[in-house]
PDB file of C-alpha atoms and ligand atoms in Angstrom:
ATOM      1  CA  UNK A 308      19.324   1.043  21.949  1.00 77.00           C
ATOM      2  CA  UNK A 309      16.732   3.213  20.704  1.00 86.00           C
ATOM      3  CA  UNK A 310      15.348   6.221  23.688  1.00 93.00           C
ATOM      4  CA  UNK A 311      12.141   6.336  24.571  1.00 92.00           C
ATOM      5  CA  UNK A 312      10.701   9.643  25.190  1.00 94.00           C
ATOM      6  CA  UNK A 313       7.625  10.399  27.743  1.00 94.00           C
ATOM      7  CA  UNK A 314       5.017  12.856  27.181  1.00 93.00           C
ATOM      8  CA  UNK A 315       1.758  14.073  28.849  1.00 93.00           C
ATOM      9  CA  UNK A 316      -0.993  14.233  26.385  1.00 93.00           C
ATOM     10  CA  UNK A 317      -4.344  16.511  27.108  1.00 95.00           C
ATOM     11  CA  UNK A 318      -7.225  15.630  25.130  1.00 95.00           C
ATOM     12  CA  UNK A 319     -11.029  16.860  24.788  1.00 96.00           C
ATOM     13  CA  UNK A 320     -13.106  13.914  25.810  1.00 97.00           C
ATOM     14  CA  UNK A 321     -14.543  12.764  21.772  1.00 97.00           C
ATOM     15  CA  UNK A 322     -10.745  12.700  21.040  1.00 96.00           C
ATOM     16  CA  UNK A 323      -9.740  10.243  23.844  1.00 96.00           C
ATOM     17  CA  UNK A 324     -12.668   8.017  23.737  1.00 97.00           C
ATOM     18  CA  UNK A 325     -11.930   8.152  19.842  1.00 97.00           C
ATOM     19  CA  UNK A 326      -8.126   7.135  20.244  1.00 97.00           C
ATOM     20  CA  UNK A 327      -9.154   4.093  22.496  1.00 97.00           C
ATOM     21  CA  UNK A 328     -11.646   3.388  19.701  1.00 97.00           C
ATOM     22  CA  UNK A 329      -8.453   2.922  17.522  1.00 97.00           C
ATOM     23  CA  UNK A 330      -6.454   0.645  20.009  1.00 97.00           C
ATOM     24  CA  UNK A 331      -9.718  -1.881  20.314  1.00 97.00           C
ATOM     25  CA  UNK A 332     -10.321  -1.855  16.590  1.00 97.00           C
ATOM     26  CA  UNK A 333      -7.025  -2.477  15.906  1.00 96.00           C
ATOM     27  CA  UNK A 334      -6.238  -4.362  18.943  1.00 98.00           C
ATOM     28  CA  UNK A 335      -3.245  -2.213  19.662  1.00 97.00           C
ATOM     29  CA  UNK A 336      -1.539  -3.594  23.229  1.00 97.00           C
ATOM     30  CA  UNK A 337      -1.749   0.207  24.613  1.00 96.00           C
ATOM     31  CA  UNK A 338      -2.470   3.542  23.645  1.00 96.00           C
ATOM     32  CA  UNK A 339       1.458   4.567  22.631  1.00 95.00           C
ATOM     33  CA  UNK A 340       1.295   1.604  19.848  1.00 96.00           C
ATOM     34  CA  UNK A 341      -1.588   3.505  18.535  1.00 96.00           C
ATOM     35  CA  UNK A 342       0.080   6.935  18.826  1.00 96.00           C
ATOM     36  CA  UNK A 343       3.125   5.295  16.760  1.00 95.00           C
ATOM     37  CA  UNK A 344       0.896   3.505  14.390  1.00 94.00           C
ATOM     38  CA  UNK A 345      -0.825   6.842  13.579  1.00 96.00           C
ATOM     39  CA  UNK A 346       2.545   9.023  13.782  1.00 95.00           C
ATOM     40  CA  UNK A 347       3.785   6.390  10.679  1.00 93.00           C
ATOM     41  CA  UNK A 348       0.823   6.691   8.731  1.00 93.00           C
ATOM     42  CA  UNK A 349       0.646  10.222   8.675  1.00 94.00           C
ATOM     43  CA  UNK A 350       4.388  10.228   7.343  1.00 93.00           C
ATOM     44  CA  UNK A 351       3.807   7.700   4.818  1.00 92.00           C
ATOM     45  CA  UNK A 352       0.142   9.520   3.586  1.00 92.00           C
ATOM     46  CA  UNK A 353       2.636  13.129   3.430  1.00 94.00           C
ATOM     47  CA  UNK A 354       5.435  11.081   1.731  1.00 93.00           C
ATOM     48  CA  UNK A 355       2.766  10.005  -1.026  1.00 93.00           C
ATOM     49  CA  UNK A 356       1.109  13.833  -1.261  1.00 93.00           C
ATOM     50  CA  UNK A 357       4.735  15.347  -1.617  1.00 95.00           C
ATOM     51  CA  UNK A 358       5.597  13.134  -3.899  1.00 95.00           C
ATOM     52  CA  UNK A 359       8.777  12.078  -2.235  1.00 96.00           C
ATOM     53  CA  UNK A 360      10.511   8.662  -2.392  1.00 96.00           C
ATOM     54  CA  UNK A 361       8.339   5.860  -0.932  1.00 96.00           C
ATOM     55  CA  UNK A 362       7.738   2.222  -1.054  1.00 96.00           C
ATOM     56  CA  UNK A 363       5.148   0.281  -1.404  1.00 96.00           C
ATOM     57  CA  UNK A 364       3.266  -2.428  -4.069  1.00 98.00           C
ATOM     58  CA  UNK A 365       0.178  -2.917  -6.968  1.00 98.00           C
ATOM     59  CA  UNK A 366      -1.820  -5.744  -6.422  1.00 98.00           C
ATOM     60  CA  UNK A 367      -4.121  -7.037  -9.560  1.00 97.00           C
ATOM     61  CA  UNK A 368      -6.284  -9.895  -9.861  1.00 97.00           C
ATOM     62  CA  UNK A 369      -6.419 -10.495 -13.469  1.00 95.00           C
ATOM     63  CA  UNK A 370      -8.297 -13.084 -16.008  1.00 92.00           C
ATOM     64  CA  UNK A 371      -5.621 -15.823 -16.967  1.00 88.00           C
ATOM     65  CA  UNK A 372      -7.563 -16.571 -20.413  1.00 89.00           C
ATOM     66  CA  UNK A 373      -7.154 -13.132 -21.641  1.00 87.00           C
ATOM     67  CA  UNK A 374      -3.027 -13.626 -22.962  1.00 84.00           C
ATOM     68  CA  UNK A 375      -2.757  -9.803 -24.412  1.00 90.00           C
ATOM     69  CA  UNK A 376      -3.366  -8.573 -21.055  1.00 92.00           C
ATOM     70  CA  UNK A 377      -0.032 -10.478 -19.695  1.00 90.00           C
ATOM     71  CA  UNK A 378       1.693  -9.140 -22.640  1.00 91.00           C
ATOM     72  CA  UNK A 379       0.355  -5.362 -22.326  1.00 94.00           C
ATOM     73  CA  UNK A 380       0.977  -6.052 -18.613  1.00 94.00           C
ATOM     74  CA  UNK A 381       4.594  -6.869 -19.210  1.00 93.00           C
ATOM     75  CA  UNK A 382       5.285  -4.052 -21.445  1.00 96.00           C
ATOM     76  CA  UNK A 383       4.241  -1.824 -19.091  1.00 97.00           C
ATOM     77  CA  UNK A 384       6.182  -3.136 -16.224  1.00 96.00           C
ATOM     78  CA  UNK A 385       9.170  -2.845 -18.778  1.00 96.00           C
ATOM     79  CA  UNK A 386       8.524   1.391 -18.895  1.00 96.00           C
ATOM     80  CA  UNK A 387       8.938   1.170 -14.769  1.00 97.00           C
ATOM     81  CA  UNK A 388      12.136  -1.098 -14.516  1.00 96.00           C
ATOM     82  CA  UNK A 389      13.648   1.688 -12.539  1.00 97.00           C
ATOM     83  CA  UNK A 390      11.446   1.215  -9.550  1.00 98.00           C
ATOM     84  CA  UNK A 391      10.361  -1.921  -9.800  1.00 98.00           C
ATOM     85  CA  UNK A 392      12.049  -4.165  -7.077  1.00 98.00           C
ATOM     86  CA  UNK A 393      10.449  -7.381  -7.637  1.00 97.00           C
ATOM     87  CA  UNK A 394       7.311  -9.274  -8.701  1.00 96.00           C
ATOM     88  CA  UNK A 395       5.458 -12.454  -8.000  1.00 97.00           C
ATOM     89  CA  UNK A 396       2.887 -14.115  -9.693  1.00 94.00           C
ATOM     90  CA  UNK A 397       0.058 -16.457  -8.327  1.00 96.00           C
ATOM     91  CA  UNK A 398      -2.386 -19.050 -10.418  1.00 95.00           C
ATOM     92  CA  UNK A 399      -4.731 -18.234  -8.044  1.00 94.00           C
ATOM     93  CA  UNK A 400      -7.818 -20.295  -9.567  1.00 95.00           C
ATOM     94  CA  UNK A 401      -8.005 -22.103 -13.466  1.00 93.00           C
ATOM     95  CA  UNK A 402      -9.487 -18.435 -13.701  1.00 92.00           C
ATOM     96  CA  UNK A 403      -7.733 -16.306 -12.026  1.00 94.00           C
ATOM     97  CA  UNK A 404      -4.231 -14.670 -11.504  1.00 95.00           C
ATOM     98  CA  UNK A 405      -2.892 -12.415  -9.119  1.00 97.00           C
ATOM     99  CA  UNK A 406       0.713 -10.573  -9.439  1.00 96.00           C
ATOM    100  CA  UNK A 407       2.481  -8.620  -6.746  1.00 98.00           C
ATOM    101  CA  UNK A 408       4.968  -5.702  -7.978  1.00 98.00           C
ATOM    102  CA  UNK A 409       7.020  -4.607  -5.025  1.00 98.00           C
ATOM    103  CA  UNK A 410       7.611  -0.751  -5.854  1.00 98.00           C
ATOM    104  CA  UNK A 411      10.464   1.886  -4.362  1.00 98.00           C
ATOM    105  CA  UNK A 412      10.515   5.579  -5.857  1.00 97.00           C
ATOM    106  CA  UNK A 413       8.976   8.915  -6.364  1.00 97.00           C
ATOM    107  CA  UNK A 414       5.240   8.195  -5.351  1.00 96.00           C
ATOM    108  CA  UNK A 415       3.883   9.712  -8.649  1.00 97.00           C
ATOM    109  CA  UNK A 416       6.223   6.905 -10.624  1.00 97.00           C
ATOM    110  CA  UNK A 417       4.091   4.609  -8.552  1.00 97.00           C
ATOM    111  CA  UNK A 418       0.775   5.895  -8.896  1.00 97.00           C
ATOM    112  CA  UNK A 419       1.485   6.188 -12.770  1.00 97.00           C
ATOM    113  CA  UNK A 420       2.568   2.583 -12.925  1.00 98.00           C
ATOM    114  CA  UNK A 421      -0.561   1.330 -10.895  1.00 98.00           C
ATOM    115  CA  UNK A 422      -3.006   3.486 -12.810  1.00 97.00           C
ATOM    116  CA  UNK A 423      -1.696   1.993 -16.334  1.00 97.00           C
ATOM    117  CA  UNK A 424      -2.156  -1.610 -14.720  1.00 97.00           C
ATOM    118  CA  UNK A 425      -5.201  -1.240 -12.887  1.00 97.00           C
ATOM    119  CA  UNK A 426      -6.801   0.015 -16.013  1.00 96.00           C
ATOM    120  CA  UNK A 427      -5.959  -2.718 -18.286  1.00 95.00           C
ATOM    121  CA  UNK A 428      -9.205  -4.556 -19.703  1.00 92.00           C
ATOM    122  CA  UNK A 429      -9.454  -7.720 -18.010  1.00 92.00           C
ATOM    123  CA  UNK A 430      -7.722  -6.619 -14.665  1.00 96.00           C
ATOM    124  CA  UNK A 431     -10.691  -7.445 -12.218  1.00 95.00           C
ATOM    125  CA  UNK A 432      -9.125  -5.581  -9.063  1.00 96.00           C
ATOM    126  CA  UNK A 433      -6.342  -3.713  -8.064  1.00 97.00           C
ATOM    127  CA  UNK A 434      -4.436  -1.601  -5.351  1.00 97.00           C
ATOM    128  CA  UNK A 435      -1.843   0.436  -4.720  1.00 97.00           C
ATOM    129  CA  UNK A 436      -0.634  -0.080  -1.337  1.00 96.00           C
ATOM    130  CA  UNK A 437       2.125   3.047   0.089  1.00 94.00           C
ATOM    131  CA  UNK A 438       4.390   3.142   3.114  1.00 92.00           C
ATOM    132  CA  UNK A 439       7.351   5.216   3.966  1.00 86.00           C
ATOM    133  CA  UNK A 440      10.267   4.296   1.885  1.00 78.00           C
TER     134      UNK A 440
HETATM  135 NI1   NI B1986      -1.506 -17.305 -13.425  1.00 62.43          NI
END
C-alpha cells in the first residue's frame, strides 16, 4: 500500500485563491488532487524539455480524398517504427479521417515524428499530446 505523506503548506493569499481556482475549474474533489495533478504535469512538461523518455500520442484529422497523403503518411510512420506503439484509424465523416499514433521514446523522436505529420498538405489539425513515460 502506497504512504501517504502530510504536509503544511503556507501560501500568499493570490496563490491560494489561485490553487482553489484550479480545483473548481477542474473540478478536482480537494485541494491535494490538485497538488498531485500539478506535481505530474510539471514532471511530464520537464520530461519533454530534457528530452528524456516519455509517452504520449499525434492526433491528425486529415482529408480522406487526398490518397498521397496516406501514403506520405505511412512512409513516415515507417522512419519512427522504433517508437511507435500502436495506431488507429477513424472514417470520421465521407470527408474526413482521423488516426491516433500511440508514441513511447526520447521526446525529440516524438516531436520530430509529429512535426513531419502535422505538416503534411492536407492534414487539417494535429497534436502532440506528452505525459510521463
Ligand atoms: Ni478514413
Amino acid at each position: 500500500m502506497r504512504t501517504i505523506k502530510r504536509f503544511g503548506v503556507s501560501l500568499e493569499e493570490e496563490l491560494f485563491n489561485e490553487l482553489d481556482a484550479i480545483v473548481k475549474k477542474h473540478k478536482f474533489p480537494n485541494r491535494s488532487q490538485a497538488i498531485r495533478f500539478l506535481i505530474r504535469k510539471n514532471t511530464a512538461e520537464e520530461a519533454y524539455e530534457e528530452n528524456k523518455e516519455v509517452s504520449g500520442a499525434v492526433v491528425i484529422i486529415y482529408d480522406h480524398h487526398r490518397r498521397e497523403l496516406v501514403n506520405k503518411s505511412l512512409d513516415i510512420q515507417h522512419e519512427f517504427t522504433n517508437i511507435i506503439l500502436a495506431s488507429q484509424h477513424v472514417h470520421l465523416s465521407h470527408h474526413s479521417c482521423l488516426e491516433i499514433i500511440a508514441l513511447k521514446g526520447k521526446a525529440s523522436n516524438l516531436k520530430a515524428l509529429a512535426d513531419k505529420l502535422i505538416a503534411l498538405k492536407g492534414v487539417k489539425h494535429g497534436k502532440l499530446v506528452v505525459t510521463s513515460a
